[in-house]
CSV table of C-alpha atoms in Angstrom, one decimal:
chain,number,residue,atom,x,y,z
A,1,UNK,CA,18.8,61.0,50.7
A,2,UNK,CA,18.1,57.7,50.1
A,3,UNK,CA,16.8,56.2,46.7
A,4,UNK,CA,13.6,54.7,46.2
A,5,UNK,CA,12.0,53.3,43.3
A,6,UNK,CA,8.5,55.2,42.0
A,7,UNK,CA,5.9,52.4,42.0
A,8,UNK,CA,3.0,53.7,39.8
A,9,UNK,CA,1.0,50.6,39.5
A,10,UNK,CA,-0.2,47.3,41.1
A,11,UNK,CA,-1.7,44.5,39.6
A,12,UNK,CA,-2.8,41.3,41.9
A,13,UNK,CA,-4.4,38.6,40.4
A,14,UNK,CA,-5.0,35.2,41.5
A,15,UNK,CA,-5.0,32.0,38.6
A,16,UNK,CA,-4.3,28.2,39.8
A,17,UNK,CA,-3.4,28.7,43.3
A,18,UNK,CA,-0.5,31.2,42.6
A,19,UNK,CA,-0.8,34.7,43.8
A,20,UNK,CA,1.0,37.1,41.6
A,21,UNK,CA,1.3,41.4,42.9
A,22,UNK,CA,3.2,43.1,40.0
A,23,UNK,CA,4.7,46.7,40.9
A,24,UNK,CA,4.8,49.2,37.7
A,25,UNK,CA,6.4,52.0,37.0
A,26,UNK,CA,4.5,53.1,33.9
A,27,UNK,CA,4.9,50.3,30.9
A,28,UNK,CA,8.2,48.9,33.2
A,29,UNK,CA,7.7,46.4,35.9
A,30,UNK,CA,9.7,47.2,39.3
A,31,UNK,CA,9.5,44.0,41.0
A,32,UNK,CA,7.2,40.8,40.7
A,33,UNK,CA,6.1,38.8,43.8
A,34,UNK,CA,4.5,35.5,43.2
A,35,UNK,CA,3.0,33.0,45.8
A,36,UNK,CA,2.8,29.3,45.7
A,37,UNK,CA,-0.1,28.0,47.6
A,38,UNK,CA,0.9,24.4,47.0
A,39,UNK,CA,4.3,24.7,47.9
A,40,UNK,CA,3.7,27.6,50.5
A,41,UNK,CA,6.5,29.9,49.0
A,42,UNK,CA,7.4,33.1,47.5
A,43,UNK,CA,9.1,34.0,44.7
A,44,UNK,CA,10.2,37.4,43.2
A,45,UNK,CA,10.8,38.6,39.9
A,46,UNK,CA,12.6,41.8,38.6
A,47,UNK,CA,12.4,43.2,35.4
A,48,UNK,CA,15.0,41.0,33.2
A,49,UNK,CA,12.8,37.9,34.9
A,50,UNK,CA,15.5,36.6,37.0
A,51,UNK,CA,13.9,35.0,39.8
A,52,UNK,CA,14.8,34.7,43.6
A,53,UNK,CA,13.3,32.0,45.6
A,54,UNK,CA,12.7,32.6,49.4
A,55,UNK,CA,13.8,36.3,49.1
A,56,UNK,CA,12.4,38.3,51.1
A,57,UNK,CA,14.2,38.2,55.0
A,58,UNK,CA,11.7,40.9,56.1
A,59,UNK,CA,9.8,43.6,54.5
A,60,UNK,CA,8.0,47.0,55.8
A,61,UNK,CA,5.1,49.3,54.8
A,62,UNK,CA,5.6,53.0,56.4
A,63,UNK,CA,3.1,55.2,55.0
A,64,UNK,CA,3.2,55.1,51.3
A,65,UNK,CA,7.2,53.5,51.4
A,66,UNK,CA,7.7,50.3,51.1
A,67,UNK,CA,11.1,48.5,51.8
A,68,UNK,CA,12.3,44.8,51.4
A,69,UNK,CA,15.0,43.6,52.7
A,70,UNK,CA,16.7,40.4,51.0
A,71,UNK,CA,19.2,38.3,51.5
A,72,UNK,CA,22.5,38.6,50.1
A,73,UNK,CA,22.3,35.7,47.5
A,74,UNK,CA,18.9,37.2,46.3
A,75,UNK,CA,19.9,40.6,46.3
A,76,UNK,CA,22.9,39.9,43.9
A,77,UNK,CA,20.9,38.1,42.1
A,78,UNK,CA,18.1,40.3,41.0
A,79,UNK,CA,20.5,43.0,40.7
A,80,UNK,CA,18.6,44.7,43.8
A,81,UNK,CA,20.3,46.3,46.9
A,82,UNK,CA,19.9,44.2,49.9
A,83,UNK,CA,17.3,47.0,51.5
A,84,UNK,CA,15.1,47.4,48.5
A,85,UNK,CA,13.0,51.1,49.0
A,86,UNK,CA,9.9,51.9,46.7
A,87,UNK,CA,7.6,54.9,47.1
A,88,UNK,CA,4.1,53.8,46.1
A,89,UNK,CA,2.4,56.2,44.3
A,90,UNK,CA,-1.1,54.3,44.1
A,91,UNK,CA,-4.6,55.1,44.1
A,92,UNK,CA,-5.7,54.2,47.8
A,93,UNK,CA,-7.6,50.9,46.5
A,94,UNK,CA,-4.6,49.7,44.3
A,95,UNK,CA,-2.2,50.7,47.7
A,96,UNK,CA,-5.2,48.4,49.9
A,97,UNK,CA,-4.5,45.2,47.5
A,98,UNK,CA,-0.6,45.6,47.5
A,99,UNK,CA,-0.3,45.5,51.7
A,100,UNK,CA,-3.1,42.6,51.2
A,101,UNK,CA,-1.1,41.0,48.2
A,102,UNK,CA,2.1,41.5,51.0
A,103,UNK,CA,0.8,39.7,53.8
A,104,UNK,CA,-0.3,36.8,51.7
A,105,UNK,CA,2.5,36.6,50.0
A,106,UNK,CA,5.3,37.2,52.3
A,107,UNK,CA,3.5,37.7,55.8
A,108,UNK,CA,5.4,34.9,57.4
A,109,UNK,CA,8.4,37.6,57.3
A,110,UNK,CA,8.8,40.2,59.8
A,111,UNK,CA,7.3,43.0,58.9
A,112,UNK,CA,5.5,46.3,60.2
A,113,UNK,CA,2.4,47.8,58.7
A,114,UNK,CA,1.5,51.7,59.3
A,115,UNK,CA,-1.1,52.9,58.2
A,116,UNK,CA,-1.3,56.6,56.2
A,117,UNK,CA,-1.0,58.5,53.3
């Protein structure tokens, strides 16, 4: 069995052209994905707020599990493994803004949406 990271909470919020989608766990933040407009790039954050710039190789949304893949550099970085695997455990209208929050933020990546529950 594989392990994936319980993602209680999403909070997207928009303030001077940068798009910020916060995953929760509780109190404790998972992951952090911020978006640039200016500079048309995405940055993630994990909990100690080391930052990876350009992370993301590719993500994917299957049902309610999401899973990013990074690249190597990031990965070791964040202290992440390179396939990333979270099970979202959202409300259906918090789970709607995290696969919109996605595709703005990293949808020049390859990536797969299904929908279900």
């Amino acid at each position: 069995m594989r392990y994936r990271e319980r993602v209680t909470e999403a909070i997207c919020s928009e303030v001077d052209d940068v798009l910020t989608l916060c995953l929760r766990n509780g109190p404790d933040q998972v992951v952090e994905f911020l978006f640039w407009y200016d500079f048309d790039a995405h940055e993630v954050v994990n909990r100690d707020g080391m930052v990876g710039y350009e992370a993301v190789n590719s993500w994917r949304l299957t049902r309610r599990d999401l899973y990013l893949e990074y690249d190597a550099r990031s990965a070791a970085r964040l202290g992440f493994p390179r396939l990333h695997q979270l099970r979202l455990e959202l409300p259906d209208q918090q789970f709607a803004a995290v696969r919109a929050g996605l595709v703005e933020i990293i949808g020049t990546a390859c990536h797969v949406i299904e929908r279900g529950t």
